[in-house]
CSV table of C-alpha atoms and ligand atoms in Angstrom, one decimal:
chain,number,residue,atom,x,y,z
B,20,MET,CA,0.0,0.0,0.0
B,21,ARG,CA,3.0,2.1,0.6
B,22,GLN,CA,3.2,2.3,-3.2
B,23,TRP,CA,0.1,4.2,-3.4
B,24,VAL,CA,1.3,6.8,-1.1
B,25,ASP,CA,4.3,7.2,-3.2
B,26,LYS,CA,2.8,7.2,-6.7
B,27,LEU,CA,0.1,9.9,-5.0
B,28,ARG,CA,3.2,12.1,-4.0
B,29,LYS,CA,5.1,11.6,-7.1
B,30,GLU,CA,2.0,11.9,-9.8
B,31,ARG,CA,-0.4,13.9,-7.6
B,32,THR,CA,-3.1,11.5,-8.4
B,33,LEU,CA,-4.7,7.7,-8.2
B,34,ARG,CA,-7.2,5.8,-9.8
B,35,PRO,CA,-10.5,5.4,-8.1
B,36,GLU,CA,-9.7,1.8,-7.2
B,37,GLU,CA,-6.5,2.9,-5.7
B,38,PHE,CA,-7.9,5.8,-3.7
B,39,ARG,CA,-10.6,3.3,-2.6
B,40,GLN,CA,-8.1,1.0,-1.3
B,41,LEU,CA,-6.0,3.6,0.5
B,42,LEU,CA,-9.3,4.9,2.1
B,43,THR,CA,-10.6,1.4,3.2
B,44,GLU,CA,-7.3,-0.4,4.3
B,45,CYS,CA,-5.2,2.3,5.7
B,46,ASP,CA,-4.0,1.0,9.1
B,47,GLY,CA,-1.7,3.0,11.9
B,48,GLU,CA,1.5,2.2,10.2
B,49,LEU,CA,0.1,3.5,6.4
B,50,LEU,CA,-1.4,6.4,8.5
B,51,ARG,CA,1.9,7.6,9.9
B,52,TYR,CA,3.6,7.2,6.5
B,53,ILE,CA,1.2,9.2,4.5
B,54,ASN,CA,1.2,11.9,7.3
B,55,GLU,CA,5.0,11.9,7.2
B,56,GLN,CA,5.0,12.2,3.3
B,57,ALA,CA,2.5,15.1,3.2
B,58,GLN,CA,4.3,17.1,6.2
B,59,GLU,CA,7.5,16.9,4.1
B,60,VAL,CA,5.5,18.3,1.0
B,61,SER,CA,4.0,20.7,3.2
B,62,LEU,CA,7.8,21.7,4.6
B,63,ARG,CA,9.1,21.9,1.1
B,64,HIS,CA,6.6,24.5,0.2
B,65,PHE,CA,6.1,26.7,3.1
B,66,GLY,CA,9.0,25.8,5.2
B,67,ASN,CA,7.6,25.5,9.1
B,68,ARG,CA,5.6,28.1,9.0
B,69,ILE,CA,1.7,28.3,9.8
B,70,PHE,CA,-0.5,30.8,8.5
B,71,ILE,CA,-3.0,32.5,11.0
B,72,ARG,CA,-6.0,33.7,10.1
B,73,GLY,CA,-8.3,35.8,12.5
B,74,LEU,CA,-11.8,34.3,12.5
B,75,ILE,CA,-14.8,36.6,13.2
B,76,GLU,CA,-18.1,34.8,13.4
B,77,VAL,CA,-20.5,37.9,12.0
B,78,SER,CA,-23.9,36.0,12.6
B,79,ASN,CA,-25.6,32.9,13.8
B,80,CYS,CA,-28.6,33.8,12.0
B,81,CYS,CA,-29.4,31.7,8.7
B,82,ARG,CA,-32.3,31.1,6.6
B,83,ASN,CA,-31.0,27.5,5.8
B,84,ASN,CA,-31.9,24.3,7.7
B,85,CYS,CA,-29.0,22.2,7.1
B,86,TYR,CA,-29.6,18.9,8.9
B,87,TYR,CA,-25.9,18.6,10.5
B,88,CYS,CA,-25.7,22.6,11.6
B,89,GLY,CA,-26.2,23.9,15.1
B,90,ILE,CA,-27.2,27.4,13.7
B,91,ARG,CA,-29.7,25.8,11.3
B,92,LYS,CA,-33.3,27.8,11.0
B,93,GLY,CA,-35.1,25.2,13.0
B,94,ASN,CA,-33.1,25.2,16.1
B,95,PRO,CA,-35.3,27.5,18.5
B,96,ASN,CA,-33.0,26.8,21.7
B,97,LEU,CA,-29.9,29.3,20.2
B,98,GLU,CA,-29.5,32.8,21.4
B,99,ARG,CA,-29.1,34.4,18.2
B,100,TYR,CA,-26.9,37.2,17.6
B,101,ARG,CA,-25.5,39.6,14.6
B,102,LEU,CA,-22.5,41.7,15.2
B,103,THR,CA,-22.6,45.4,14.3
B,104,ALA,CA,-20.2,46.7,11.7
B,105,LYS,CA,-18.5,48.8,14.7
B,106,SER,CA,-18.2,45.4,16.6
B,107,ILE,CA,-16.4,43.8,13.3
B,108,LEU,CA,-14.3,46.6,12.9
B,109,ASP,CA,-13.3,46.4,16.5
B,110,CYS,CA,-12.3,42.5,16.2
B,111,CYS,CA,-10.5,43.6,13.2
B,112,LYS,CA,-8.4,46.2,15.1
B,113,GLN,CA,-7.8,44.0,18.1
B,114,GLY,CA,-6.6,41.4,15.5
B,115,TYR,CA,-4.5,43.7,13.5
B,116,GLU,CA,-2.7,44.8,16.9
B,117,LEU,CA,-2.0,41.0,17.5
B,118,GLY,CA,-0.6,40.7,14.2
B,119,PHE,CA,-3.3,39.2,11.9
B,120,ARG,CA,-3.3,39.9,8.4
B,121,THR,CA,-6.0,38.1,7.2
B,122,PHE,CA,-9.8,38.5,8.5
B,123,VAL,CA,-12.5,35.9,8.0
B,124,LEU,CA,-15.5,37.2,8.3
B,125,GLN,CA,-17.9,33.7,8.5
B,126,GLY,CA,-21.8,33.5,9.3
B,127,GLY,CA,-25.0,32.0,8.5
B,128,GLU,CA,-27.0,33.2,5.7
B,129,ASP,CA,-28.5,35.9,7.4
B,130,PRO,CA,-31.2,37.9,5.3
B,131,VAL,CA,-30.6,41.1,7.6
B,132,LEU,CA,-26.7,41.2,6.6
B,133,THR,CA,-27.8,42.7,2.9
B,134,ASP,CA,-25.5,42.7,0.2
B,135,GLU,CA,-25.2,46.5,0.9
B,136,ARG,CA,-24.3,45.7,4.5
B,137,ILE,CA,-21.7,43.4,3.6
B,138,GLU,CA,-20.1,45.4,0.8
B,139,SER,CA,-19.9,48.4,3.2
B,140,ILE,CA,-18.5,46.4,6.0
B,141,VAL,CA,-16.1,45.0,3.5
B,142,SER,CA,-15.2,48.4,2.0
B,143,ALA,CA,-14.6,49.7,5.8
B,144,ILE,CA,-12.0,46.9,6.5
B,145,HIS,CA,-10.3,47.2,3.2
B,146,ARG,CA,-9.9,51.0,3.8
B,147,ASN,CA,-8.8,50.6,7.5
B,148,TYR,CA,-6.3,47.8,6.8
B,149,PRO,CA,-5.3,48.0,3.1
B,150,ASP,CA,-2.3,45.6,3.7
B,151,CYS,CA,-4.9,42.7,5.4
B,152,ALA,CA,-6.3,40.1,3.4
B,153,ILE,CA,-10.5,39.8,3.5
B,154,THR,CA,-11.8,36.2,3.3
B,155,LEU,CA,-15.7,35.9,3.3
B,156,SER,CA,-17.6,32.7,4.2
B,157,LEU,CA,-21.0,33.7,4.0
B,158,GLY,CA,-22.7,31.0,2.1
B,159,GLU,CA,-24.5,31.1,-1.1
B,160,LYS,CA,-25.2,34.6,-2.8
B,161,PRO,CA,-26.0,35.8,-6.2
B,162,CYS,CA,-23.1,36.2,-8.6
B,163,GLU,CA,-23.5,39.9,-8.5
B,164,ALA,CA,-23.1,40.0,-4.8
B,165,TYR,CA,-19.7,38.3,-4.8
B,166,GLU,CA,-18.9,40.7,-7.6
B,167,ARG,CA,-19.9,43.6,-5.5
B,168,PHE,CA,-18.0,42.1,-2.1
B,169,PHE,CA,-15.0,41.6,-4.6
B,170,GLN,CA,-14.9,45.1,-5.8
B,171,ALA,CA,-15.1,46.4,-2.4
B,172,GLY,CA,-11.9,44.5,-1.6
B,173,ALA,CA,-12.7,40.9,-0.4
B,174,ASN,CA,-10.0,38.4,-1.8
B,175,ARG,CA,-11.1,35.2,-0.7
B,176,TYR,CA,-14.2,33.1,-0.3
B,177,LEU,CA,-14.7,29.9,1.7
B,178,LEU,CA,-17.7,27.6,0.6
B,179,ARG,CA,-17.3,23.9,1.2
B,180,HIS,CA,-19.1,22.0,-1.2
B,181,GLU,CA,-19.8,19.4,1.6
B,182,THR,CA,-20.3,16.6,-0.7
B,183,TYR,CA,-19.9,16.1,-4.6
B,184,ASP,CA,-22.7,13.2,-4.5
B,185,LYS,CA,-26.3,14.5,-5.5
B,186,SER,CA,-28.1,12.2,-3.3
B,187,HIS,CA,-25.7,12.5,-0.3
B,188,TYR,CA,-26.3,16.1,-0.5
B,189,ARG,CA,-30.2,15.8,-0.2
B,190,GLN,CA,-29.6,13.5,2.6
B,191,LEU,CA,-27.6,16.7,4.4
B,192,HIS,CA,-29.5,19.4,3.1
B,193,PRO,CA,-33.4,20.1,3.1
B,194,GLU,CA,-35.6,20.7,-0.4
B,195,GLY,CA,-34.6,24.2,-2.0
B,196,MET,CA,-30.7,23.4,-1.5
B,197,SER,CA,-28.8,21.9,-4.4
B,198,CYS,CA,-25.6,20.5,-4.8
B,199,GLY,CA,-25.4,22.1,-8.9
B,200,HIS,CA,-26.4,25.5,-7.2
B,201,ARG,CA,-23.5,25.0,-4.7
B,202,LEU,CA,-21.2,24.1,-7.5
B,203,GLN,CA,-22.5,27.0,-9.5
B,204,CYS,CA,-21.6,29.4,-6.6
B,205,LEU,CA,-17.9,28.1,-6.2
B,206,GLN,CA,-17.5,28.4,-10.2
B,207,ASP,CA,-18.6,32.2,-10.1
B,208,LEU,CA,-16.6,32.7,-7.1
B,209,LYS,CA,-13.4,31.3,-9.3
B,210,GLU,CA,-14.4,33.4,-12.5
B,211,ILE,CA,-14.7,36.6,-10.5
B,212,GLY,CA,-11.1,36.1,-9.4
B,213,TYR,CA,-11.3,35.0,-5.8
B,214,GLN,CA,-8.8,32.7,-4.2
B,215,THR,CA,-11.7,30.1,-3.7
B,216,GLY,CA,-11.9,27.6,-0.9
B,217,THR,CA,-14.2,24.2,-0.7
B,218,GLY,CA,-14.1,21.0,1.1
B,219,ILE,CA,-16.1,18.5,3.2
B,220,MET,CA,-17.0,17.2,6.8
B,221,VAL,CA,-15.4,13.7,7.1
B,222,GLY,CA,-18.0,11.3,8.4
B,223,SER,CA,-21.1,13.4,7.7
B,224,PRO,CA,-24.2,10.9,8.2
B,225,GLY,CA,-24.6,8.6,4.9
B,226,GLN,CA,-21.0,9.4,3.5
B,227,THR,CA,-19.7,6.5,1.9
B,228,VAL,CA,-16.1,5.5,0.8
B,229,GLU,CA,-17.4,6.2,-3.0
B,230,HIS,CA,-18.7,9.8,-2.0
B,231,LEU,CA,-15.1,10.3,-0.5
B,232,ILE,CA,-13.8,9.5,-3.9
B,233,GLN,CA,-15.8,11.7,-6.0
B,234,ASP,CA,-15.0,14.8,-3.6
B,235,ILE,CA,-11.2,13.8,-4.0
B,236,LEU,CA,-11.8,14.1,-7.8
B,237,PHE,CA,-14.2,16.9,-7.8
B,238,ILE,CA,-11.7,18.9,-5.8
B,239,GLU,CA,-8.8,17.7,-8.2
B,240,GLN,CA,-10.3,19.2,-11.1
B,241,PHE,CA,-11.8,22.3,-9.2
B,242,ARG,CA,-8.3,23.2,-8.0
B,243,PRO,CA,-9.5,25.5,-5.1
B,244,GLU,CA,-6.5,27.5,-3.4
B,245,MET,CA,-7.9,26.5,-0.1
B,246,ILE,CA,-9.4,23.1,1.2
B,247,GLY,CA,-11.0,23.0,4.3
B,248,ILE,CA,-11.4,19.4,6.0
B,249,GLY,CA,-12.9,18.7,9.3
B,250,PRO,CA,-14.6,15.9,10.9
B,251,PHE,CA,-18.4,15.9,11.2
B,252,LEU,CA,-19.5,16.5,15.0
B,253,PRO,CA,-23.3,16.3,16.2
B,254,HIS,CA,-25.1,18.9,17.4
B,255,ARG,CA,-27.6,18.0,19.9
B,256,ASN,CA,-30.5,20.2,18.5
B,257,THR,CA,-30.5,18.9,14.9
B,258,PRO,CA,-31.8,15.9,13.2
B,259,PHE,CA,-28.1,14.0,13.4
B,260,ALA,CA,-28.0,14.5,17.1
B,261,GLN,CA,-27.4,10.7,17.5
B,262,SER,CA,-24.9,10.2,14.4
B,263,PRO,CA,-21.1,9.4,15.4
B,264,CYS,CA,-18.3,11.7,14.9
B,265,GLY,CA,-15.8,11.7,11.9
B,266,THR,CA,-12.5,9.9,13.3
B,267,VAL,CA,-9.4,11.7,13.6
B,268,GLU,CA,-7.9,9.0,11.7
B,269,GLN,CA,-10.0,9.5,8.7
B,270,THR,CA,-9.7,13.2,8.9
B,271,ILE,CA,-5.8,13.4,8.9
B,272,LEU,CA,-5.7,10.6,6.1
B,273,LEU,CA,-7.9,13.0,3.8
B,274,LEU,CA,-5.7,16.0,4.8
B,275,SER,CA,-2.6,14.2,3.6
B,276,ILE,CA,-4.4,12.7,0.6
B,277,PHE,CA,-5.2,16.5,-0.1
B,278,ARG,CA,-1.8,17.9,0.7
B,279,LEU,CA,-0.1,15.2,-1.6
B,280,MET,CA,-2.4,16.1,-4.4
B,281,HIS,CA,-2.1,20.1,-3.7
B,282,PRO,CA,1.2,20.8,-2.8
B,283,SER,CA,0.7,24.5,-2.7
B,284,ALA,CA,-3.0,24.6,-1.4
B,285,LEU,CA,-3.9,26.3,1.8
B,286,ILE,CA,-5.3,23.9,4.1
B,287,PRO,CA,-6.3,24.6,7.8
B,288,ALA,CA,-6.0,22.5,10.8
B,289,THR,CA,-9.7,23.0,11.7
B,290,THR,CA,-11.6,24.1,14.8
B,291,ALA,CA,-13.6,21.1,14.5
B,292,LEU,CA,-10.7,18.6,14.5
B,293,ALA,CA,-9.1,20.5,17.5
B,294,THR,CA,-12.4,20.0,19.0
B,295,LEU,CA,-12.5,16.2,18.5
B,296,THR,CA,-9.1,15.8,20.3
B,297,PRO,CA,-7.1,18.2,22.3
B,298,ASP,CA,-4.0,17.5,19.9
B,299,GLY,CA,-6.1,17.8,16.9
B,300,ARG,CA,-4.5,20.9,15.6
B,301,GLU,CA,-1.2,19.6,16.1
B,302,ARG,CA,-2.1,16.0,14.2
B,303,GLY,CA,-3.4,18.0,11.7
B,304,ILE,CA,-0.4,20.1,11.0
B,305,LEU,CA,1.8,17.1,11.2
B,306,ALA,CA,-0.3,15.4,8.4
B,307,GLY,CA,0.0,18.3,6.1
B,308,ALA,CA,-2.2,21.1,7.2
B,309,ASN,CA,-0.5,24.6,7.2
B,310,VAL,CA,-3.3,27.2,8.2
B,311,VAL,CA,-4.8,27.9,11.7
B,312,MET,CA,-7.7,30.1,12.3
B,313,PRO,CA,-7.9,31.6,15.9
B,314,ASN,CA,-11.2,33.2,16.8
B,315,LEU,CA,-11.4,36.9,16.9
B,316,SER,CA,-15.1,37.2,17.9
B,317,PRO,CA,-16.2,38.7,20.8
B,318,GLN,CA,-15.8,36.4,23.9
B,319,GLU,CA,-19.8,36.4,24.7
B,320,GLU,CA,-20.6,35.5,21.2
B,321,ARG,CA,-18.2,32.7,20.8
B,322,LYS,CA,-20.4,30.1,22.3
B,323,LYS,CA,-23.4,31.1,20.6
B,324,TYR,CA,-21.5,30.1,17.2
B,325,ASN,CA,-22.5,26.5,17.8
B,326,LEU,CA,-22.2,24.5,14.5
B,327,TYR,CA,-21.6,21.6,16.8
B,328,ASN,CA,-21.2,21.0,20.4
B,329,ASN,CA,-18.2,21.6,22.9
B,330,LYS,CA,-16.8,23.7,20.3
B,331,ALA,CA,-13.2,24.9,21.2
B,332,SER,CA,-12.8,28.7,21.5
B,333,LEU,CA,-10.4,29.1,24.2
B,334,GLY,CA,-6.7,28.9,24.6
B,335,ALA,CA,-4.7,28.6,21.2
B,336,GLU,CA,-8.2,28.4,19.4
B,337,SER,CA,-8.5,32.1,20.6
B,338,ALA,CA,-6.7,35.3,19.2
B,339,GLU,CA,-5.8,36.2,22.7
B,340,GLY,CA,-4.3,32.8,23.2
B,341,LEU,CA,-1.5,33.3,20.2
B,342,ARG,CA,1.1,32.7,22.6
B,343,ILE,CA,-0.4,29.5,23.5
B,344,LEU,CA,-0.4,28.5,20.0
B,345,GLN,CA,2.9,29.8,19.4
B,346,GLN,CA,4.1,27.5,22.1
B,347,GLN,CA,2.4,24.6,20.8
B,348,LEU,CA,3.5,24.8,17.2
B,349,GLU,CA,6.9,25.2,18.6
B,350,ASN,CA,6.6,22.0,20.8
B,351,ILE,CA,6.2,20.5,17.1
B,352,GLY,CA,9.0,22.3,15.4
B,353,TYR,CA,6.7,25.1,13.8
B,354,GLN,CA,6.3,29.1,14.0
B,355,ILE,CA,3.5,31.3,13.0
B,356,SER,CA,3.9,33.3,10.2
B,357,PHE,CA,2.3,36.7,10.4
B,358,ASP,CA,2.1,37.0,6.5
B,359,ARG,CA,-1.1,37.4,4.7
B,360,GLY,CA,-0.1,34.0,2.9
B,361,ASP,CA,-1.6,34.4,-0.2
B,362,TYR,CA,-2.0,31.2,-2.8
B,363,LYS,CA,1.3,31.1,-4.6
B,364,GLN,CA,1.4,28.4,-7.5
W,11,5AD,N1,-19.9,19.3,12.4
W,11,5AD,C1,-18.9,19.8,11.4
W,11,5AD,N2,-18.8,20.7,10.7
W,11,5AD,C2,-19.8,21.3,10.7
W,11,5AD,N3,-20.1,22.5,9.9
W,11,5AD,C3,-21.4,22.6,9.9
W,11,5AD,N4,-21.8,21.9,10.9
W,11,5AD,C4,-21.2,21.1,10.9
W,11,5AD,C5,-20.9,20.1,12.2
W,11,5AD,N5,-22.1,19.5,12.9
W,11,5AD,C6,-19.0,22.9,8.9
W,11,5AD,C7,-19.8,22.9,7.3
W,11,5AD,C8,-19.5,24.3,6.9
W,11,5AD,C9,-18.8,25.0,7.6
W,11,5AD,C10,-18.7,26.7,8.0
W,11,5AD,O1,-18.6,24.2,9.1
W,11,5AD,O2,-18.7,22.0,6.3
W,11,5AD,O3,-19.2,24.5,5.5
């Protein structure tokens, strides 16, 4: 089986049957091997530097009702919030002082956060911090809206496709949402000129190895600049409350597969992975990840942005905890990079 790992590193792709074997028959020893190979590729491309992005969770109001997500419209047991423009700018100010040069505005598809409001917030951040990258993660919007945000100064957009398989997409999302529309949005973002990120949850309910192979092949042909991979974690107020978590092993296996296929991609060690296991961030980095996204949101709102239960938001997950993060990275031989860290081929 090592031969598939070596081939993946060399040729950056495998045949579907080879991916299948890697995904179904990977034991502990092979996992260590692929993680090492992926880490080496990451070190070659980026050195021992990990990019940091300041995550600002701008709203937990959402018009959608995705079955896996804790901030779904149908969850009545959630205190909803929306940051004001001033509060978002305060987060940026704090983040800038801490050394962040990328701000990620993430939120539900909140109808009150109109395109005009988002545009004006992006403009203000761009005006105040012209040396910073602005990443948006605000879901599906009309192409014109994406264009306006881009004109206002946004550089990057994160929109996970969640699953490439149409019927699996149906299992995860209610009527009215479609895989086709999600993919159209991704195409629009790319054509406008955004550095575009996509990705999946590992171990989402109903996910099969065949689905994962389709996701790998879709990402291979789409060539995103950023790839977000985290474990599925159940939330108690969703229809998937009883579903099991994705595993650490499967998550870091996929991280490594993506690193070997996309040597220069920006791949975060996600909060979900750090929530699943205390050493998740380190294990993600040692499997090829090269980005972490500490939380810059106001303290009181962090626990309300609950996509899944027990979200890690303290210590190294928080922007104030940069020193803790720095220490954790040092322990595994890495350092924080304060660069913007734009995608470079
Ligand atoms: N577990 C893990 N990840 C989740 N997301 C949403 N809900 C969950 C969950 N229960 C992920 C989705 C989304 C991103 C912002 O968070 O993949 O795209």
